[in-house]
Coordinates of C-alpha atoms (C1' of nucleotides) in Angstrom, one line a residue:
Chain A
M555 CA 20.7 -14.7 -4.1
A556 CA 20.7 -11.7 -1.9
K557 CA 17.6 -11.5 0.2
V558 CA 15.7 -8.3 -0.1
L559 CA 12.4 -9.3 1.4
T560 CA 11.3 -10.6 4.7
S561 CA 9.8 -14.0 3.9
K562 CA 6.0 -14.5 4.2
E563 CA 6.5 -17.3 6.6
E564 CA 8.7 -15.3 8.9
N565 CA 6.4 -12.2 9.1
Y566 CA 3.6 -11.8 6.7
S567 CA 2.9 -8.1 7.3
Q568 CA 6.6 -7.3 7.1
W569 CA 6.8 -9.2 3.9
Y570 CA 4.0 -7.0 2.6
N571 CA 5.5 -3.8 3.8
D572 CA 8.9 -4.7 2.3
L573 CA 7.4 -5.7 -1.0
V574 CA 5.5 -2.5 -1.5
V575 CA 8.6 -0.4 -0.9
K576 CA 11.2 -2.6 -2.6
A577 CA 9.0 -3.2 -5.7
D578 CA 8.8 0.6 -6.0
L579 CA 5.1 0.8 -5.7
A580 CA 4.7 3.4 -2.9
E581 CA 6.4 4.8 0.1
N582 CA 5.4 6.6 3.3
S583 CA 5.3 10.4 2.9
A584 CA 6.2 13.2 5.2
V585 CA 2.5 13.4 6.0
R586 CA 1.3 11.1 8.6
G587 CA -0.8 8.3 7.2
C588 CA -0.4 9.4 3.6
M589 CA 1.5 7.6 1.0
V590 CA 3.3 8.6 -2.1
I591 CA 2.3 6.3 -4.9
K592 CA 5.4 5.9 -7.1
P593 CA 5.4 5.7 -10.9
Y594 CA 5.4 1.9 -11.0
G595 CA 2.6 1.6 -8.5
Y596 CA 0.6 4.4 -10.1
A597 CA 1.0 2.6 -13.5
I598 CA -0.9 -0.4 -12.0
W599 CA -3.6 2.0 -10.7
E600 CA -3.9 3.6 -14.2
K601 CA -4.4 0.2 -15.8
M602 CA -7.1 -0.6 -13.2
Q603 CA -8.7 2.7 -14.0
Q604 CA -8.6 2.1 -17.7
V605 CA -10.4 -1.3 -17.5
L606 CA -12.9 -0.2 -14.9
D607 CA -13.7 3.1 -16.6
K608 CA -14.4 1.2 -19.8
M609 CA -16.8 -1.1 -17.9
F610 CA -18.5 1.9 -16.3
K611 CA -19.0 3.5 -19.7
E612 CA -20.3 0.3 -21.1
T613 CA -22.9 0.2 -18.4
G614 CA -24.1 3.7 -19.2
H615 CA -22.2 5.8 -16.7
Q616 CA -20.5 9.1 -17.3
N617 CA -17.7 10.7 -15.4
A618 CA -18.0 14.0 -13.5
Y619 CA -16.2 15.7 -10.7
F620 CA -17.5 17.1 -7.4
P621 CA -15.6 19.2 -4.9
L622 CA -13.1 18.0 -2.4
F623 CA -14.7 20.2 0.3
I624 CA -18.1 19.6 1.8
P625 CA -19.9 22.2 4.0
K626 CA -20.1 20.8 7.5
S627 CA -23.9 21.3 7.6
F628 CA -24.4 18.8 4.7
F629 CA -23.2 16.0 6.9
S630 CA -25.8 16.4 9.6
K631 CA -28.6 15.9 7.1
E632 CA -28.4 12.1 7.0
A633 CA -28.2 10.9 10.6
S634 CA -26.6 7.5 10.2
H635 CA -24.2 8.9 7.6
V636 CA -22.7 11.4 10.1
D637 CA -22.5 8.7 12.8
G638 CA -20.4 6.6 10.4
F639 CA -17.9 9.2 9.3
A640 CA -17.8 11.8 12.1
K641 CA -14.9 10.2 13.9
E642 CA -12.5 10.3 10.9
C643 CA -13.1 13.6 9.2
A644 CA -10.4 16.2 8.4
V645 CA -11.8 19.7 8.9
V646 CA -10.8 22.9 7.2
T647 CA -11.3 25.9 9.6
H648 CA -9.2 28.7 8.0
Y649 CA -8.4 30.0 4.6
R650 CA -5.2 32.0 5.2
L651 CA -1.7 31.9 6.7
K652 CA 0.5 34.7 7.8
N653 CA 4.0 35.2 9.1
S654 CA 4.5 34.8 12.8
E655 CA 5.5 37.9 14.9
D656 CA 9.1 36.8 15.0
G657 CA 9.1 36.1 11.3
K658 CA 10.5 32.7 11.8
S659 CA 7.5 30.6 11.0
V660 CA 4.1 30.7 9.3
I661 CA 0.9 30.6 11.4
V662 CA -2.7 30.2 10.7
D663 CA -4.2 33.7 10.5
P664 CA -6.9 33.8 13.3
D665 CA -8.7 36.5 11.4
A666 CA -9.3 34.1 8.5
K667 CA -11.7 31.7 10.2
L668 CA -14.3 30.2 8.0
E669 CA -17.9 30.9 8.9
E670 CA -18.8 27.4 8.2
E671 CA -16.1 24.7 8.4
L672 CA -15.4 22.6 5.4
I673 CA -15.1 18.8 5.6
I674 CA -12.6 17.1 3.3
R675 CA -14.7 14.4 1.7
P676 CA -14.5 11.0 3.3
T677 CA -17.1 10.1 0.5
S678 CA -19.2 12.3 -1.6
E679 CA -22.9 11.3 -1.1
T680 CA -23.8 14.5 0.6
I681 CA -22.3 17.0 -1.9
I682 CA -23.5 14.9 -4.7
W683 CA -27.1 14.6 -3.5
N684 CA -27.1 18.3 -2.7
T685 CA -26.2 18.8 -6.4
Y686 CA -28.6 16.2 -7.8
K687 CA -31.4 18.2 -6.3
G688 CA -30.9 20.7 -9.0
W689 CA -30.5 18.2 -11.8
I690 CA -33.6 16.1 -11.2
Q691 CA -37.1 17.3 -11.7
S692 CA -38.8 14.6 -13.8
Y693 CA -38.7 10.9 -14.4
R694 CA -37.2 12.0 -17.8
D695 CA -34.0 13.0 -15.9
L696 CA -33.7 9.5 -14.6
P697 CA -31.8 7.3 -14.3
L698 CA -28.8 9.6 -13.6
L699 CA -25.7 7.5 -13.8
I700 CA -22.5 9.3 -12.7
N701 CA -19.1 8.2 -11.6
Q702 CA -16.2 10.2 -10.3
W703 CA -12.5 9.4 -9.9
A704 CA -11.2 11.2 -6.9
N705 CA -9.2 11.2 -3.7
V706 CA -10.9 11.0 -0.3
V707 CA -9.7 11.4 3.2
R708 CA -10.5 9.3 6.3
W709 CA -8.4 10.2 9.3
E710 CA -7.2 6.7 10.1
M711 CA -5.3 5.9 13.3
R712 CA -3.4 3.0 12.0
T713 CA -2.4 3.0 8.4
R714 CA -0.7 0.6 6.0
L715 CA 0.4 1.4 2.5
F716 CA -2.5 0.8 0.0
L717 CA -4.6 -1.1 2.6
R718 CA -5.5 1.8 4.8
T719 CA -4.2 5.3 4.4
A720 CA -5.6 8.6 5.5
E721 CA -5.9 9.7 1.9
F722 CA -6.6 7.3 -0.9
L723 CA -7.7 7.3 -4.5
W724 CA -10.9 5.6 -5.6
Q725 CA -13.9 5.9 -7.9
E726 CA -17.4 6.4 -6.5
G727 CA -20.5 5.9 -8.6
H728 CA -23.6 7.7 -7.6
T729 CA -26.8 7.0 -9.4
A730 CA -30.4 8.1 -9.1
H731 CA -33.4 6.0 -10.2
A732 CA -37.2 6.3 -10.5
T733 CA -37.9 3.0 -8.7
A734 CA -36.5 1.0 -5.9
Q735 CA -36.3 -2.0 -8.2
E736 CA -34.2 -0.1 -10.7
A737 CA -31.8 1.1 -8.1
Q738 CA -31.5 -2.4 -6.7
E739 CA -30.7 -3.7 -10.1
E740 CA -28.1 -1.1 -10.5
T741 CA -26.5 -2.0 -7.2
K742 CA -26.3 -5.6 -8.3
R743 CA -25.1 -4.7 -11.8
M744 CA -22.2 -2.8 -10.4
L745 CA -21.4 -5.5 -7.9
E746 CA -21.1 -7.8 -10.9
V747 CA -18.9 -5.3 -12.7
Y748 CA -16.6 -5.5 -9.7
E749 CA -16.7 -9.2 -9.6
E750 CA -15.8 -9.5 -13.2
F751 CA -13.0 -7.0 -12.9
A752 CA -11.5 -8.7 -9.8
Q753 CA -11.6 -12.1 -11.4
N754 CA -10.8 -11.4 -15.1
T755 CA -8.4 -8.5 -14.7
M756 CA -6.9 -8.9 -11.3
A757 CA -7.1 -12.7 -11.3
V758 CA -8.5 -12.5 -7.8
P759 CA -11.5 -14.7 -7.1
V760 CA -14.1 -13.0 -4.9
I761 CA -17.3 -13.9 -3.1
K762 CA -20.3 -11.7 -3.7
G763 CA -22.5 -11.1 -0.7
V764 CA -24.6 -8.8 1.4
K765 CA -23.2 -7.2 4.5
T766 CA -24.9 -7.6 7.9
E767 CA -26.4 -4.5 9.5
N768 CA -23.2 -4.0 11.5
E769 CA -21.0 -3.9 8.5
R770 CA -23.4 -1.8 6.4
F771 CA -22.4 1.5 4.8
A772 CA -23.5 4.5 6.9
G773 CA -26.7 5.6 5.3
A774 CA -27.4 2.5 3.2
I775 CA -30.4 0.2 3.2
E776 CA -28.3 -2.7 1.9
T777 CA -24.5 -3.0 1.3
Y778 CA -23.2 -5.6 -1.2
C779 CA -19.6 -6.5 -1.4
I780 CA -17.0 -8.6 -3.0
E781 CA -14.7 -10.4 -0.5
A782 CA -11.3 -11.8 -1.4
L783 CA -9.0 -14.1 0.5
M784 CA -5.4 -13.1 1.0
Q785 CA -2.6 -15.6 1.3
D786 CA -2.3 -15.3 5.0
G787 CA -6.0 -16.4 5.4
K788 CA -7.4 -13.0 6.1
A789 CA -10.3 -11.6 4.2
L790 CA -10.2 -8.3 2.3
Q791 CA -13.2 -6.3 1.2
A792 CA -12.3 -5.4 -2.3
G793 CA -15.4 -3.4 -3.4
T794 CA -18.8 -2.3 -2.2
S795 CA -22.1 -1.4 -3.8
H796 CA -24.8 0.2 -1.8
F797 CA -28.6 0.4 -2.2
L798 CA -29.3 3.7 -0.5
G799 CA -33.1 3.6 -0.8
Q800 CA -34.5 7.1 -0.5
N801 CA -32.3 8.1 2.5
F802 CA -30.2 10.6 0.7
A803 CA -33.1 11.8 -1.5
K804 CA -35.1 12.6 1.6
A805 CA -32.2 14.2 3.4
F806 CA -31.5 16.5 0.4
D807 CA -35.0 16.7 -0.8
V808 CA -34.5 15.3 -4.3
Q809 CA -37.9 14.7 -5.7
F810 CA -39.1 14.0 -9.2
A811 CA -42.5 14.1 -11.0
N812 CA -43.4 10.6 -12.1
K813 CA -45.4 9.7 -15.2
E814 CA -48.6 10.2 -13.2
G815 CA -47.5 13.6 -12.3
K816 CA -47.0 12.8 -8.6
L817 CA -43.9 13.8 -6.7
D818 CA -41.7 11.1 -5.3
Y819 CA -38.3 10.8 -3.8
V820 CA -35.7 9.2 -6.1
W821 CA -33.9 6.0 -5.3
A822 CA -30.2 5.9 -5.0
T823 CA -27.1 3.7 -5.2
S824 CA -23.4 4.3 -4.7
W825 CA -20.5 2.0 -5.3
G826 CA -16.7 2.2 -5.1
V827 CA -13.4 0.5 -5.3
S828 CA -10.1 2.1 -4.2
T829 CA -6.3 1.9 -4.4
R830 CA -6.8 -0.8 -1.8
L831 CA -7.2 -3.1 -4.7
I832 CA -3.5 -2.8 -5.3
G833 CA -3.0 -4.2 -1.8
A834 CA -5.3 -7.1 -2.6
L835 CA -3.4 -7.7 -5.8
I836 CA -0.1 -7.9 -4.0
M837 CA -1.4 -10.1 -1.2
A838 CA -3.3 -12.5 -3.5
H839 CA -0.5 -13.5 -5.8
S840 CA 3.0 -12.5 -4.7
D841 CA 5.7 -14.6 -3.3
N842 CA 9.0 -14.4 -1.4
D843 CA 10.9 -13.3 -4.5
G844 CA 8.6 -10.3 -5.0
L845 CA 5.5 -9.2 -6.8
V846 CA 3.6 -11.5 -9.1
L847 CA 1.4 -9.4 -11.4
P848 CA -1.3 -10.7 -13.7
P849 CA -0.4 -9.7 -17.3
K850 CA -3.6 -7.7 -17.7
L851 CA -2.4 -5.2 -15.0
A852 CA 1.4 -5.4 -15.4
P853 CA 2.8 -2.1 -16.5
I854 CA 5.6 -4.1 -18.2
Q855 CA 4.4 -7.4 -19.6
V856 CA 7.6 -8.6 -21.1
V857 CA 11.2 -7.6 -20.4
I858 CA 14.1 -8.4 -22.7
V859 CA 17.5 -8.7 -21.1
P860 CA 20.6 -8.9 -23.3
I861 CA 23.5 -11.0 -22.2
Y862 CA 26.8 -10.0 -23.9
K863 CA 30.5 -9.9 -23.5
S864 CA 31.4 -7.1 -25.9
E865 CA 29.8 -4.0 -27.4
E866 CA 29.8 -5.7 -30.8
E867 CA 27.8 -8.6 -29.3
L868 CA 25.4 -6.2 -27.6
N869 CA 24.8 -4.6 -31.0
R870 CA 23.9 -7.9 -32.6
I871 CA 21.6 -8.8 -29.7
S872 CA 20.0 -5.4 -29.8
T873 CA 19.0 -5.9 -33.5
V874 CA 17.2 -9.1 -32.6
A875 CA 15.7 -7.6 -29.4
N876 CA 14.4 -4.5 -31.0
K877 CA 12.8 -6.5 -33.8
L878 CA 11.1 -8.8 -31.3
K879 CA 10.0 -5.8 -29.3
K880 CA 8.3 -4.3 -32.3
E881 CA 6.5 -7.6 -33.1
L882 CA 5.3 -7.9 -29.6
E883 CA 4.1 -4.3 -29.5
K884 CA 2.1 -4.9 -32.6
K885 CA 0.1 -7.4 -30.5
N886 CA -0.4 -4.7 -27.8
I887 CA 2.1 -6.3 -25.5
S888 CA 4.1 -3.8 -23.4
V889 CA 7.7 -4.5 -23.7
K890 CA 10.8 -3.1 -22.1
Y891 CA 14.2 -3.8 -23.6
D892 CA 16.7 -3.3 -20.7
N893 CA 20.0 -2.6 -22.4
R894 CA 21.5 -0.8 -19.4
D895 CA 25.2 -1.5 -19.3
T896 CA 25.4 -0.5 -15.7
Q897 CA 23.7 -3.6 -14.3
R898 CA 24.6 -7.2 -14.8
P899 CA 22.0 -9.8 -16.1
G900 CA 21.6 -11.5 -12.8
F901 CA 20.8 -8.3 -11.1
K902 CA 18.2 -7.5 -13.7
F903 CA 16.6 -10.9 -13.4
A904 CA 16.2 -10.4 -9.7
E905 CA 14.9 -6.9 -10.1
Y906 CA 12.2 -7.8 -12.6
E907 CA 11.1 -10.7 -10.5
L908 CA 10.8 -8.3 -7.6
K909 CA 8.7 -6.1 -9.7
G910 CA 6.5 -8.9 -10.9
V911 CA 7.1 -8.6 -14.7
P912 CA 5.2 -11.7 -16.0
V913 CA 7.6 -12.7 -18.8
R914 CA 11.3 -12.3 -19.1
I915 CA 13.2 -13.0 -22.3
A916 CA 17.0 -13.3 -22.2
I917 CA 19.0 -13.2 -25.4
G918 CA 22.7 -14.1 -25.4
A919 CA 25.4 -15.1 -27.9
R920 CA 24.3 -18.8 -27.8
D921 CA 20.8 -17.6 -28.8
L922 CA 22.1 -15.6 -31.7
E923 CA 23.7 -18.7 -33.0
Y924 CA 20.6 -20.9 -32.8
N925 CA 17.9 -18.2 -33.4
T926 CA 16.5 -18.8 -29.9
V927 CA 15.7 -16.9 -26.7
E928 CA 15.3 -18.0 -23.1
V929 CA 11.8 -17.3 -21.9
A930 CA 11.1 -17.3 -18.2
R931 CA 7.7 -16.9 -16.6
R932 CA 7.3 -15.1 -13.3
D933 CA 4.4 -17.1 -11.9
T934 CA 6.0 -20.5 -12.0
K935 CA 9.6 -19.6 -12.4
E936 CA 9.8 -22.0 -15.3
K937 CA 12.4 -21.3 -18.1
E938 CA 12.5 -22.7 -21.6
T939 CA 14.4 -22.0 -24.7
L940 CA 12.2 -21.1 -27.6
S941 CA 12.8 -20.5 -31.3
L942 CA 12.4 -17.0 -32.6
V943 CA 9.9 -18.3 -35.2
D944 CA 6.4 -17.2 -34.3
L945 CA 7.7 -16.1 -30.9
D946 CA 5.3 -13.1 -30.7
A947 CA 2.3 -15.5 -30.9
K948 CA 3.8 -17.8 -28.4
I949 CA 4.4 -15.0 -26.0
E950 CA 0.9 -13.7 -26.4
H951 CA -0.4 -17.1 -25.6
L952 CA 2.0 -17.4 -22.7
L953 CA 0.7 -14.2 -21.2
E954 CA -2.9 -15.5 -21.4
N955 CA -1.7 -18.7 -19.9
I956 CA -0.1 -16.8 -17.0
Q957 CA -3.2 -14.8 -16.4
N958 CA -5.3 -18.0 -16.2
N959 CA -2.8 -19.8 -14.1
I960 CA -2.5 -17.0 -11.5
Y961 CA -6.3 -16.9 -11.3
Q962 CA -6.6 -20.7 -11.0
K963 CA -4.0 -20.8 -8.3
A964 CA -5.9 -18.2 -6.3
V965 CA -9.2 -20.0 -6.8
D966 CA -7.6 -23.2 -5.6
F967 CA -6.2 -21.5 -2.6
R968 CA -9.5 -19.8 -1.8
D969 CA -11.5 -23.0 -2.2
S970 CA -9.3 -25.0 0.0
N971 CA -9.5 -22.4 2.7
I972 CA -13.2 -22.3 3.1
T973 CA -14.2 -24.4 6.0
K974 CA -17.7 -25.4 7.1
V975 CA -18.1 -25.7 10.8
D976 CA -21.0 -26.6 13.1
S977 CA -19.9 -25.7 16.6
Y978 CA -18.3 -22.7 18.2
Q979 CA -15.4 -24.8 19.4
E980 CA -14.7 -26.0 15.8
F981 CA -15.2 -22.4 14.7
K982 CA -12.5 -21.1 17.0
N983 CA -10.1 -23.9 16.2
T984 CA -10.5 -23.3 12.5
L985 CA -9.7 -19.6 12.9
D986 CA -6.6 -20.3 14.8
N987 CA -5.3 -23.3 12.9
K988 CA -6.6 -23.0 9.4
P989 CA -7.1 -19.3 8.7
G990 CA -9.5 -18.5 5.8
F991 CA -13.2 -18.2 5.3
V992 CA -15.4 -20.1 7.7
L993 CA -19.0 -20.9 6.8
A994 CA -21.2 -21.3 9.8
H995 CA -24.8 -20.9 10.9
W996 CA -25.7 -17.6 12.5
D997 CA -29.0 -16.6 14.2
G998 CA -29.2 -13.4 12.3
T999 CA -28.8 -11.0 15.3
S1000 CA -26.3 -8.2 15.7
E1001 CA -25.8 -9.2 19.3
T1002 CA -24.4 -12.7 18.3
E1003 CA -22.3 -11.2 15.6
L1004 CA -20.7 -8.7 18.0
K1005 CA -20.1 -11.3 20.7
I1006 CA -18.3 -13.5 18.2
K1007 CA -16.3 -10.6 16.9
E1008 CA -15.3 -9.7 20.5
E1009 CA -14.3 -13.2 21.4
T1010 CA -12.6 -14.3 18.1
K1011 CA -11.9 -11.1 16.1
A1012 CA -13.7 -12.7 13.2
T1013 CA -16.5 -10.8 11.5
I1014 CA -19.2 -11.8 9.1
R1015 CA -17.7 -10.8 5.8
C1016 CA -21.0 -11.3 4.0
I1017 CA -24.0 -13.5 3.4
P1018 CA -23.1 -15.0 0.1
L1019 CA -25.5 -14.2 -2.7
D1020 CA -25.5 -17.6 -4.1
N1021 CA -26.1 -19.1 -0.7
K1022 CA -28.2 -22.2 -0.6
L1023 CA -30.7 -22.3 2.2
E1024 CA -30.0 -25.0 4.7
D1025 CA -31.6 -25.5 8.2
G1026 CA -29.2 -25.5 11.0
I1027 CA -28.5 -23.9 14.4
C1028 CA -26.4 -20.9 15.2
I1029 CA -22.9 -21.9 16.4
Y1030 CA -23.0 -19.3 19.1
S1031 CA -26.6 -19.1 20.4
G1032 CA -28.0 -22.4 19.3
K1033 CA -31.0 -20.7 17.8
P1034 CA -32.3 -21.9 14.5
S1035 CA -30.7 -20.6 11.3
K1036 CA -31.7 -20.8 7.6
Q1037 CA -28.3 -20.5 6.0
R1038 CA -24.6 -20.3 6.6
V1039 CA -22.7 -17.0 6.5
L1040 CA -19.1 -16.3 5.7
F1041 CA -16.9 -15.5 8.6
A1042 CA -13.2 -14.5 8.6
R1043 CA -10.7 -12.3 10.3
A1044 CA -10.3 -9.4 8.0
Y1045 CA -8.1 -6.5 6.9
Chain B
rC1362 C1' -6.4 7.6 20.8
rG1363 C1' -4.2 4.1 25.1
rG1364 C1' 0.3 0.6 26.1
rG1365 C1' 5.3 -0.8 24.4
rG1366 C1' 9.7 -0.1 21.3
rC1367 C1' 12.7 2.8 18.2
rG1368 C1' 14.9 7.5 15.7
rU1369 C1' 23.0 7.9 14.1
rA1370 C1' 25.0 9.1 5.7
rG1371 C1' 20.1 7.2 0.6
rC1372 C1' 19.1 2.2 3.3
rG1373 C1' 20.4 -1.2 7.4
rU1374 C1' 23.3 -0.5 11.7
rA1375 C1' 27.8 -0.1 16.2
rG1376 C1' 28.5 3.3 19.9
rU1377 C1' 24.1 5.5 24.5
rC1378 C1' 23.9 1.9 30.5
rC1379 C1' 29.2 4.5 32.8
rG1380 C1' 29.7 12.1 28.8
rG1381 C1' 36.0 13.0 26.7
rU1382 C1' 40.3 14.2 20.4
rU1383 C1' 38.7 13.1 13.8
rA1384 C1' 31.3 8.8 15.2
rU1385 C1' 31.7 2.3 13.5
rC1386 C1' 30.6 -1.2 9.9
rG1387 C1' 27.9 -3.2 5.6
rC1388 C1' 24.8 -2.1 1.3
rG1389 C1' 24.1 1.7 -2.1
rC1390 C1' 26.5 6.1 -4.7
rC1391 C1' 31.0 8.4 -7.6
rU1392 C1' 35.9 7.4 -10.5
rG1393 C1' 39.1 3.8 -13.0
rG1394 C1' 39.9 -1.1 -14.5
rU1395 C1' 38.6 -6.3 -15.0
rU1396 C1' 33.8 -8.7 -15.8
rU1397 C1' 28.7 -10.1 -17.9
rG1398 C1' 23.7 -17.2 -19.3
rG1399 C1' 20.9 -15.8 -11.7
rG1400 C1' 21.7 -10.0 -7.2
rA1401 C1' 30.3 -9.5 -10.0
rC1402 C1' 35.4 -8.3 -8.3
rC1403 C1' 39.7 -5.0 -7.2
rA1404 C1' 41.5 -0.1 -6.1
rG1405 C1' 40.4 4.8 -4.9
rG1406 C1' 36.7 8.5 -3.4
rA1407 C1' 32.4 11.4 -1.8
rG1408 C1' 28.6 11.6 1.7
rG1409 C1' 26.7 13.2 8.9
rU1410 C1' 22.4 19.7 11.8
rC1411 C1' 23.6 11.7 15.7
rG1412 C1' 14.8 13.3 14.7
rC1413 C1' 13.8 18.7 16.5
rA1414 C1' 14.2 22.3 20.6
rA1415 C1' 15.7 23.8 25.2
rG1416 C1' 18.5 22.6 29.6
rU1417 C1' 22.8 20.4 32.7
rU1418 C1' 28.2 20.5 31.9
rC1419 C1' 34.8 22.9 30.7
rG1420 C1' 32.8 19.2 27.1
rA1421 C1' 26.5 15.9 24.9
rA1422 C1' 25.0 10.8 19.8
rU1423 C1' 25.5 9.6 25.2
rC1424 C1' 22.3 12.9 31.0
rU1425 C1' 17.3 15.9 31.8
rU1426 C1' 12.6 18.0 29.9
rG1427 C1' 9.3 19.1 26.0
rC1428 C1' 7.9 18.2 21.0
rC1429 C1' 7.9 15.5 16.2
rG1430 C1' 8.1 11.0 13.5
rC1431 C1' 8.1 5.7 12.6
rC1432 C1' 7.2 0.4 14.0
rC1433 C1' 4.4 -3.3 17.0
rC1434 C1' 0.0 -4.5 20.2
rG1435 C1' -5.1 -2.8 21.4
rA1436 C1' -10.0 0.3 20.2
rC1437 C1' -11.9 2.3 15.0
rC1438 C1' -12.1 1.4 9.8
rA1439 C1' -12.5 0.7 2.6

RNA sequence: CGGGGCGUAGCGUAGUCCGGUUAUCGCGCCUGGUUUGGGACCAGGAGGUCGCAAGUUCGAAUCUUGCCGCCCCGACCA
């Protein structure tokens, strides 16, 4: 078989880059750091959106849309928020172009300078809280549960398709509540939505946790996250949910009259996941033959490939294939019948493996004779010949089976790559020899965390929420610790 | 943004050190035919501002300068 991808073992990051391009998910664009998401990659994002959007609606949220541009002055209102984003903001300074003197090029018209520069949103807290001020007067206006699907821009120095690009697509939820407790519950609720989505839909197991002060969102009181483990042993933050306290309400003066008629600042949350999830999806499941997609996110769940020697034979196969396609579609399974005459079967097999289609059905002359088809599953590469009788039900079951198998495989991988260590030496050895999550005692100080990061490049991914308390001593400082935290090198 | 490497057809490349007719090869593409149960084969064909700009020279893919872009390594990050 002709090799199209660099193997994971040879060069993991090259494998990833090759895969994204060869599977036709995305490519680099003419704009530095920005990607073009191609139809096949975008179809995966659309599926993610559909599932998430339904979950948001089910938890009481509504979609809305806020501007791409944010007046510069808004940023300075919340001090730690500016600090967090100032270094990576794109700024609009002018609103007009004109022809250059020699007529050969177009230049920015110096007479069209904006009085106040506009920042292209790196996130929307400021414009949204500025808006919420006008929407909230009374406890009767609360809670306010809004989500928006949007693009954001963070001027990244080093970019990688899906994992880190200057512009990316995401959703950001922004909610306002009457009490701290309610906002905290919202923060946790959405974290659970993300967890459920990652595990049930993406088949990616995640660990829920709280971020340390260093890793916290700029402007948040508390940042919760879901952390996933990639096949190379590096961690990837797959989603975050923030309890913002009254920080933004105070910065934008959003007060409400409570039941007692007293004015109080509202309590806020924000939460988001991005197209980075596609990167997580790729790195969690795929192999050296290409993408492995969980059926729930696969744009094409089943592909049917005819194998024929004459046009007459193709016609007979097509009759069977089209009938099967209809039956499967009745069960809400997305099917592609690839009857292109320009490609040979072997080529198509390889192509759909590269693109991660979960199930492939091949139908040839032999099958016509015996009323069978050859069914191949992408996750295990197993092939079997099945009767056409009740095939639609069997395929439906197979897709569920694949979804579960992919998830279980990822869980096993994750679980076997969490290592408990009790000394700094052991910690460093583990990072170098058995990459993955490392559970270790930490004294709770930023100072220790930063030292460890500096020396090992590992960061505290989170303090797991379901952590059991356990007395121990910090692997770095030797000071007492009440619980282990989750370390890893991360994307 | 600092250090290193690289830009030659849609993709991957040879040629660059040491300047010299018509820029190499493979994949892909087009046409015709034979094929079709794991990335087919034969024959013919099309496709190039050698990243951009300026300079040196009788002559530049090749030398010089500037710029742009990409990749890798660091600092920063979802």
